[in-house]
Coordinates of C-alpha atoms in Angstrom, one line a residue:
X1 CA 102.6 110.6 106.9
X2 CA 104.0 107.2 108.6
X3 CA 101.3 104.8 109.8
X4 CA 102.2 102.0 112.1
X5 CA 99.9 99.0 112.7
X6 CA 100.0 96.6 115.7
X7 CA 97.4 94.4 116.9
X8 CA 96.5 90.8 118.0
X9 CA 97.3 87.7 115.8
X10 CA 94.3 87.1 113.6
X11 CA 93.0 90.8 113.9
X12 CA 93.8 91.6 110.4
X13 CA 96.6 94.1 110.8
X14 CA 98.7 92.6 108.0
X15 CA 96.0 92.5 105.5
X16 CA 94.5 95.8 106.5
X17 CA 98.0 97.7 106.7
X18 CA 98.9 96.4 103.1
X19 CA 95.6 97.4 101.7
X20 CA 96.0 101.0 103.3
X21 CA 99.3 101.3 101.8
X22 CA 98.0 100.4 98.5
X23 CA 95.1 102.8 98.9
X24 CA 97.4 105.7 99.7
X25 CA 100.0 104.9 97.3
X26 CA 102.9 104.4 99.7
X27 CA 105.4 101.7 100.6
X28 CA 104.3 98.8 102.9
X29 CA 106.7 97.2 105.4
X30 CA 105.8 93.8 107.2
X31 CA 108.3 93.3 110.1
X32 CA 106.9 89.6 110.4
X33 CA 108.2 89.2 106.8
X34 CA 111.5 90.5 107.7
X35 CA 111.8 88.4 110.7
X36 CA 110.9 85.3 108.8
X37 CA 113.8 86.2 106.3
X38 CA 116.3 86.6 109.0
X39 CA 115.2 83.4 110.4
X40 CA 115.6 81.6 107.0
X41 CA 119.1 83.2 106.8
X42 CA 119.9 81.5 110.0
X43 CA 118.3 78.3 108.9
X44 CA 115.7 78.5 111.5
X45 CA 111.9 78.3 111.6
X46 CA 110.1 81.7 112.8
X47 CA 109.2 79.8 116.2
X48 CA 113.1 78.9 116.7
X49 CA 114.0 82.6 115.7
X50 CA 111.3 83.5 118.2
X51 CA 113.1 81.5 121.0
X52 CA 116.5 83.0 120.0
X53 CA 114.9 86.5 120.3
X54 CA 113.8 85.6 123.7
X55 CA 117.2 84.5 124.8
X56 CA 119.4 87.0 123.3
X57 CA 118.4 90.6 122.9
X58 CA 120.8 91.2 120.1
X59 CA 118.3 89.6 117.6
X60 CA 115.6 92.2 118.6
X61 CA 118.0 95.1 118.4
X62 CA 118.7 94.1 114.8
X63 CA 115.0 94.4 113.9
X64 CA 114.7 97.6 116.1
X65 CA 117.6 99.2 114.5
X66 CA 115.9 98.6 111.0
X67 CA 112.8 100.4 112.3
X68 CA 114.6 103.4 113.7
X69 CA 116.5 103.9 110.4
X70 CA 113.3 103.4 108.2
X71 CA 111.8 106.1 110.3
X72 CA 114.7 108.5 109.8
X73 CA 115.1 107.9 106.1
X74 CA 111.5 107.7 104.8
X75 CA 108.5 110.0 105.6
X76 CA 105.5 108.2 104.0
X77 CA 104.9 104.4 104.5
X78 CA 102.8 101.9 106.3
X79 CA 104.3 99.5 108.5
X80 CA 103.1 96.3 110.5
X81 CA 105.0 96.1 113.5
X82 CA 104.7 95.3 117.1
X83 CA 107.1 98.2 118.3
X84 CA 107.0 100.9 115.5
X85 CA 104.8 102.9 117.8
X86 CA 107.7 103.0 120.1
X87 CA 110.7 103.4 117.7
X88 CA 109.2 105.8 115.0
X89 CA 107.8 108.8 116.9
X90 CA 105.3 110.9 115.4
X91 CA 103.6 108.0 113.5
X92 CA 99.8 107.6 113.5
X93 CA 99.6 104.6 115.3
X94 CA 96.7 102.0 114.9
X95 CA 95.8 98.8 117.1
X96 CA 93.6 96.2 115.9
X97 CA 92.2 93.6 118.5
X98 CA 90.1 90.5 118.0
X99 CA 88.5 87.9 120.2
X100 CA 91.0 85.1 120.6
X101 CA 88.6 82.3 119.4
X102 CA 87.9 84.4 116.3
X103 CA 91.5 84.9 115.7
X104 CA 92.3 81.1 115.9
X105 CA 89.6 80.4 113.5
X106 CA 90.9 83.1 111.1
X107 CA 94.6 82.1 111.3
X108 CA 93.7 78.4 110.8
X109 CA 91.5 79.1 107.8
X110 CA 94.4 81.4 106.4
X111 CA 96.7 78.5 106.7
X112 CA 94.4 76.1 105.1
X113 CA 93.8 78.3 102.1
X114 CA 97.2 79.6 101.3
X115 CA 100.0 77.0 100.6
X116 CA 102.7 79.5 101.0
X117 CA 101.8 80.0 104.8
X118 CA 102.8 77.2 106.7
X119 CA 101.9 76.0 110.3
X120 CA 105.4 75.7 111.7
X121 CA 104.0 74.1 114.7
X122 CA 102.6 70.7 113.6
X123 CA 100.8 70.3 116.9
X124 CA 98.3 72.9 116.1
X125 CA 95.2 71.2 114.5
X126 CA 92.3 72.5 116.3
X127 CA 91.0 76.2 116.9
X128 CA 91.6 75.3 120.7
X129 CA 95.2 74.5 120.0
X130 CA 95.6 77.7 118.0
X131 CA 94.1 79.9 120.7
X132 CA 96.4 78.4 123.1
X133 CA 99.4 79.0 120.7
X134 CA 98.2 82.6 120.3
X135 CA 98.0 83.1 124.1
X136 CA 101.5 81.6 124.7
X137 CA 103.0 83.8 121.8
X138 CA 101.3 86.8 123.4
X139 CA 102.7 86.3 126.9
X140 CA 106.3 85.5 125.6
X141 CA 106.3 88.6 123.4
X142 CA 104.9 90.8 126.3
X143 CA 107.6 89.5 128.6
X144 CA 110.4 90.1 125.9
X145 CA 109.4 93.5 125.3
X146 CA 109.0 94.4 128.9
X147 CA 112.3 92.9 129.8
X148 CA 114.2 94.6 126.8
X149 CA 112.6 97.9 126.7
X150 CA 110.0 98.3 129.4
X151 CA 107.1 98.7 127.2
X152 CA 103.9 96.7 126.4
X153 CA 103.0 96.8 122.8
X154 CA 99.3 95.7 123.8
X155 CA 98.7 98.7 126.0
X156 CA 96.0 100.5 124.2
X157 CA 97.0 103.8 125.6
X158 CA 100.0 103.7 123.1
X159 CA 97.7 104.0 120.0
X160 CA 95.6 106.9 118.3
X161 CA 93.1 104.5 117.1
X162 CA 91.9 101.2 118.5
X163 CA 89.4 99.0 116.5
X164 CA 87.9 95.7 117.7
X165 CA 87.6 93.6 114.3
X166 CA 86.0 90.5 115.8
X167 CA 82.5 91.1 114.0
X168 CA 83.8 93.2 111.2
X169 CA 84.7 92.3 107.6
X170 CA 87.8 93.3 105.9
X171 CA 85.8 96.0 103.9
X172 CA 84.5 97.3 107.1
X173 CA 87.7 97.6 108.9
X174 CA 89.3 99.0 105.8
X175 CA 86.6 101.9 105.9
X176 CA 86.7 102.6 109.5
X177 CA 90.7 102.8 109.4
X178 CA 90.7 105.1 106.2
X179 CA 88.2 107.3 107.9
X180 CA 90.3 107.8 110.8
X181 CA 93.4 108.5 108.7
X182 CA 91.5 111.0 106.5
X183 CA 90.5 112.8 109.7
X184 CA 94.0 112.8 111.2
X185 CA 96.1 113.9 108.2

């Protein structure tokens, strides 16, 4: 069973997808971490690597090829990726969404609590700044995916299960997602 997670920034997709993999005892892949690694190899921040990806499709193709190969060689894993639903046919596709203001607060809180996570855009100091940054990233990502592949990763019709996490705890989200997975094994 392959389960792909996508969702809006701050929706809990990374946290939940990792916990689901742990509960199911299968590997977890985090494409954001892989992109950070690729950016670091080039001496770039994630934001700089994102701009590079906007300008040249070869950098997105590098990530996409990884997804395709992963889907071919493994048959049980959880993946946090904006495009796995597209590149790994037959996966269970889950989309988590959240109110943008709630997302901004969650992300700022996570940045302040975890020294290993860093705010690469030093201009972001307030929830309003973060909400604007999230909106700008959503627009840039959507434009890139439409331009390169003709897809919209935020189109909810691409997913088997959609959950708004705005007013839910991590435990509540986890329970609802696990219930869906068990019903659709």
